[in-house]
Amino acid sequence: MRAWIGIWTAVIATIVVAAEGSALVKFFSRFVQEIFATIISLLFIVESFTKLYKIFLENPLQQYYCNVSSLNVTDNETSVLLSDTPQPNTALLSAILMIGTFYIALFLRHFRNSKFLGRSARRALGDFGVPIGIVIMVLVDYLIPNTYTQKLSVPEGLSPSTERSWFVYPVPVSVGEAAVASVGGLLIFILLFIET
C-alpha cells in the first residue's frame, strides 16, 4: 500500500509540475502552513501520550507489592504472594523522562528571548532545545541503571525489519486498494507542496 501511495504522489507531482502548478502557491496563506504544522505537532503529541499510556498499562502502579527478602518458615502454611512482573518504576521513570524532555526544550526555547549569554549562544540553545533535552534525559536514564526502560533495539547489520526481500512488490494489491491509495498520495503531495 505504501508503494502505491508513493507512486500516486509521484504521478500527482508530475502532473502538477507539467501544468506549472507552482503558480498556485500565491493562493496559499500563512494560515494554511500553520494548520499543517499544528496537525503534525498533534500527531506527535498523541503518539507520545499513547505510548506512555501503554507503558502504564504494562507496568501499573499497585497498592501492594511483593517484597520478600528472606522467609523464616517454622510452620506449614501457604502464603499468597502477588506477582512481581510489573515494574511501576518503569512507568514513573518513563513519565519523568518524557515530561523532563518537554520542559528542558520549552525552557531553552524561552531562554532564547532572555538577556543571559550572547545573542548567538541564546539562539543556538533555543534552536537545539529539543536535541539537548533528549540528550540530557538519555543521560539521566543511563545514570539510573536499576530501573528498566524500553530501549530501541538495533540489529547488528543492515537488514529489513521483517523476513522479506529488500524490494517491496506493489503488485499483490487490488485495484480498489490502489485507487484508495491515491487519497494518501494526494495528502502527501499537498504536504510536500506547501512545506517546500
Coordinates of C-alpha atoms in Angstrom, one line a residue:
M1 CA 0.0 0.0 0.0
R2 CA 2.8 2.4 0.8
A3 CA 4.4 1.7 -2.6
W4 CA 1.1 2.7 -4.3
I5 CA 0.9 5.9 -2.1
G6 CA 4.4 6.8 -3.3
I7 CA 3.5 6.0 -6.9
W8 CA 0.4 8.2 -6.7
T9 CA 2.5 11.0 -5.1
A10 CA 4.9 10.9 -8.0
V11 CA 2.1 10.9 -10.6
I12 CA 0.3 13.8 -9.0
A13 CA 3.6 15.7 -8.6
T14 CA 4.4 15.1 -12.3
I15 CA 1.0 16.4 -13.4
V16 CA 1.3 19.5 -11.2
V17 CA 4.8 20.2 -12.5
A18 CA 3.7 19.8 -16.1
A19 CA 0.8 22.2 -15.5
E20 CA 3.0 24.7 -13.8
G21 CA 1.1 24.3 -10.6
S22 CA 3.8 26.2 -8.6
A23 CA 1.9 29.4 -9.6
L24 CA -0.8 28.2 -7.2
V25 CA 1.4 28.9 -4.2
K26 CA 0.4 32.5 -4.1
F27 CA -3.1 31.5 -3.2
F28 CA -2.0 29.7 0.0
S29 CA -1.8 31.9 3.0
R30 CA 0.5 31.5 6.1
F31 CA -2.6 30.2 7.9
V32 CA -2.6 27.0 5.8
Q33 CA 1.0 26.3 6.7
E34 CA 0.2 26.9 10.4
I35 CA -2.7 24.3 10.1
F36 CA -0.4 21.7 8.7
A37 CA 2.3 22.4 11.3
T38 CA -0.4 22.1 14.0
I39 CA -1.7 18.8 12.7
I40 CA 1.8 17.3 12.5
S41 CA 2.5 18.5 16.1
L42 CA -0.7 17.0 17.3
L43 CA 0.2 13.7 15.7
F44 CA 3.5 13.6 17.6
I45 CA 1.9 14.6 20.9
V46 CA -0.9 12.0 20.6
E47 CA 1.6 9.3 19.7
S48 CA 3.8 10.0 22.7
F49 CA 0.9 10.0 25.2
T50 CA -0.4 6.8 23.6
K51 CA 3.0 5.2 24.1
L52 CA 3.2 6.4 27.7
Y53 CA -0.4 5.1 28.4
K54 CA 0.7 1.6 27.1
I55 CA 3.7 1.7 29.4
F56 CA 1.4 2.4 32.4
L57 CA -0.9 -0.4 31.3
E58 CA 2.1 -2.9 31.1
N59 CA 3.6 -1.7 34.4
P60 CA 0.7 -0.5 36.5
L61 CA 1.1 1.2 39.9
Q62 CA -0.2 -1.3 42.5
Q63 CA -1.4 -0.8 46.1
Y64 CA 0.7 -3.7 47.4
Y65 CA 4.0 -5.0 46.2
C66 CA 5.6 -8.4 46.8
N67 CA 9.0 -7.8 48.6
V68 CA 10.3 -11.0 50.2
S69 CA 13.9 -10.8 51.2
S70 CA 14.0 -13.9 53.4
L71 CA 11.5 -16.2 55.0
N72 CA 11.7 -17.9 58.4
V73 CA 9.3 -20.8 57.9
T74 CA 8.6 -22.6 61.2
D75 CA 5.1 -24.0 60.3
N76 CA 3.5 -25.5 57.2
E77 CA 1.3 -22.8 55.6
T78 CA 0.8 -21.3 52.2
S79 CA 1.1 -17.6 51.7
V80 CA -0.4 -15.6 48.8
L81 CA 2.2 -13.5 47.0
L82 CA 1.4 -11.0 44.3
S83 CA 3.3 -11.3 41.0
D84 CA 6.3 -9.0 40.8
T85 CA 6.4 -8.9 37.0
P86 CA 5.0 -5.3 36.6
Q87 CA 7.7 -2.7 37.3
P88 CA 6.0 0.5 38.4
N89 CA 9.3 2.4 38.4
T90 CA 9.4 1.8 34.6
A91 CA 6.1 3.8 34.1
L92 CA 7.1 6.5 36.5
L93 CA 10.6 7.0 35.1
S94 CA 9.2 7.0 31.5
A95 CA 6.8 9.7 32.5
I96 CA 9.5 11.7 34.2
L97 CA 11.8 11.4 31.2
M98 CA 9.0 12.5 28.8
I99 CA 8.0 15.5 30.9
G100 CA 11.6 16.4 31.6
T101 CA 12.4 16.4 27.9
F102 CA 9.5 18.7 27.2
Y103 CA 10.3 21.1 29.9
I104 CA 14.0 21.3 29.0
A105 CA 13.1 22.0 25.4
L106 CA 10.5 24.6 26.5
F107 CA 12.9 26.3 28.9
L108 CA 15.6 26.6 26.2
R109 CA 13.0 27.9 23.8
H110 CA 12.1 30.7 26.3
F111 CA 15.8 31.2 27.2
R112 CA 16.3 32.4 23.6
N113 CA 14.4 35.6 24.5
S114 CA 16.2 36.2 27.8
K115 CA 19.1 38.6 28.5
F116 CA 21.6 36.0 29.6
L117 CA 24.6 35.0 27.4
G118 CA 25.2 36.4 24.0
R119 CA 22.7 36.6 21.2
S120 CA 24.3 33.7 19.2
A121 CA 24.6 31.4 22.2
R122 CA 20.9 32.1 23.1
R123 CA 19.9 31.4 19.6
A124 CA 21.9 28.2 19.4
L125 CA 20.4 26.9 22.7
G126 CA 16.9 27.9 21.5
D127 CA 17.3 26.2 18.2
F128 CA 18.7 23.0 19.6
G129 CA 16.5 22.8 22.7
V130 CA 14.8 19.5 21.7
P131 CA 18.0 17.6 20.9
I132 CA 19.6 19.0 24.1
G133 CA 16.6 17.9 26.1
I134 CA 16.7 14.4 24.6
V135 CA 20.4 14.0 25.3
I136 CA 20.1 15.2 28.9
M137 CA 17.2 12.8 29.6
V138 CA 19.0 9.9 27.9
L139 CA 21.9 10.6 30.3
V140 CA 19.5 10.6 33.2
D141 CA 18.1 7.3 32.1
Y142 CA 21.6 5.9 31.7
L143 CA 22.5 7.0 35.2
I144 CA 19.6 5.1 36.7
P145 CA 20.6 1.5 35.8
N146 CA 18.3 -0.3 38.2
T147 CA 15.0 0.8 36.6
Y148 CA 14.1 -0.9 33.3
T149 CA 13.0 1.4 30.5
Q150 CA 12.3 0.4 26.9
K151 CA 15.2 1.0 24.6
L152 CA 15.4 1.0 20.8
S153 CA 16.6 -2.4 19.6
V154 CA 19.1 -2.0 16.8
P155 CA 20.1 -5.1 14.7
E156 CA 23.8 -5.9 14.2
G157 CA 23.8 -5.5 10.5
L158 CA 21.8 -3.8 7.8
S159 CA 18.7 -5.9 7.2
P160 CA 14.9 -5.5 6.6
S161 CA 12.7 -5.3 9.7
T162 CA 10.8 -8.4 8.7
E163 CA 11.7 -11.6 6.8
R164 CA 11.3 -10.4 3.3
S165 CA 13.4 -9.1 0.4
W166 CA 14.5 -5.5 0.1
F167 CA 12.2 -4.8 -2.8
V168 CA 8.5 -4.4 -1.9
Y169 CA 6.3 -5.6 -4.7
P170 CA 3.4 -3.3 -5.3
V171 CA 1.5 -5.9 -7.5
P172 CA -0.5 -8.0 -5.0
V173 CA -2.7 -5.0 -4.1
S174 CA -6.2 -5.0 -5.6
V175 CA -7.4 -2.3 -8.0
G176 CA -9.6 -0.8 -5.3
E177 CA -6.8 -0.5 -2.8
A178 CA -4.6 1.1 -5.4
A179 CA -7.3 3.6 -6.1
V180 CA -7.8 4.4 -2.4
A181 CA -4.0 4.9 -2.1
S182 CA -4.5 8.0 -4.4
V183 CA -6.1 9.8 -1.4
G184 CA -2.9 9.2 0.7
G185 CA -0.8 10.2 -2.3
L186 CA -2.8 13.4 -2.7
L187 CA -2.4 14.3 1.0
I188 CA 1.4 13.6 1.0
F189 CA 1.7 15.7 -2.2
I190 CA -0.2 18.6 -0.6
L191 CA 2.1 18.4 2.5
L192 CA 5.2 18.4 0.3
F193 CA 3.8 21.1 -2.0
I194 CA 3.0 23.5 0.9
E195 CA 6.1 22.8 3.0
T196 CA 8.7 23.2 0.2

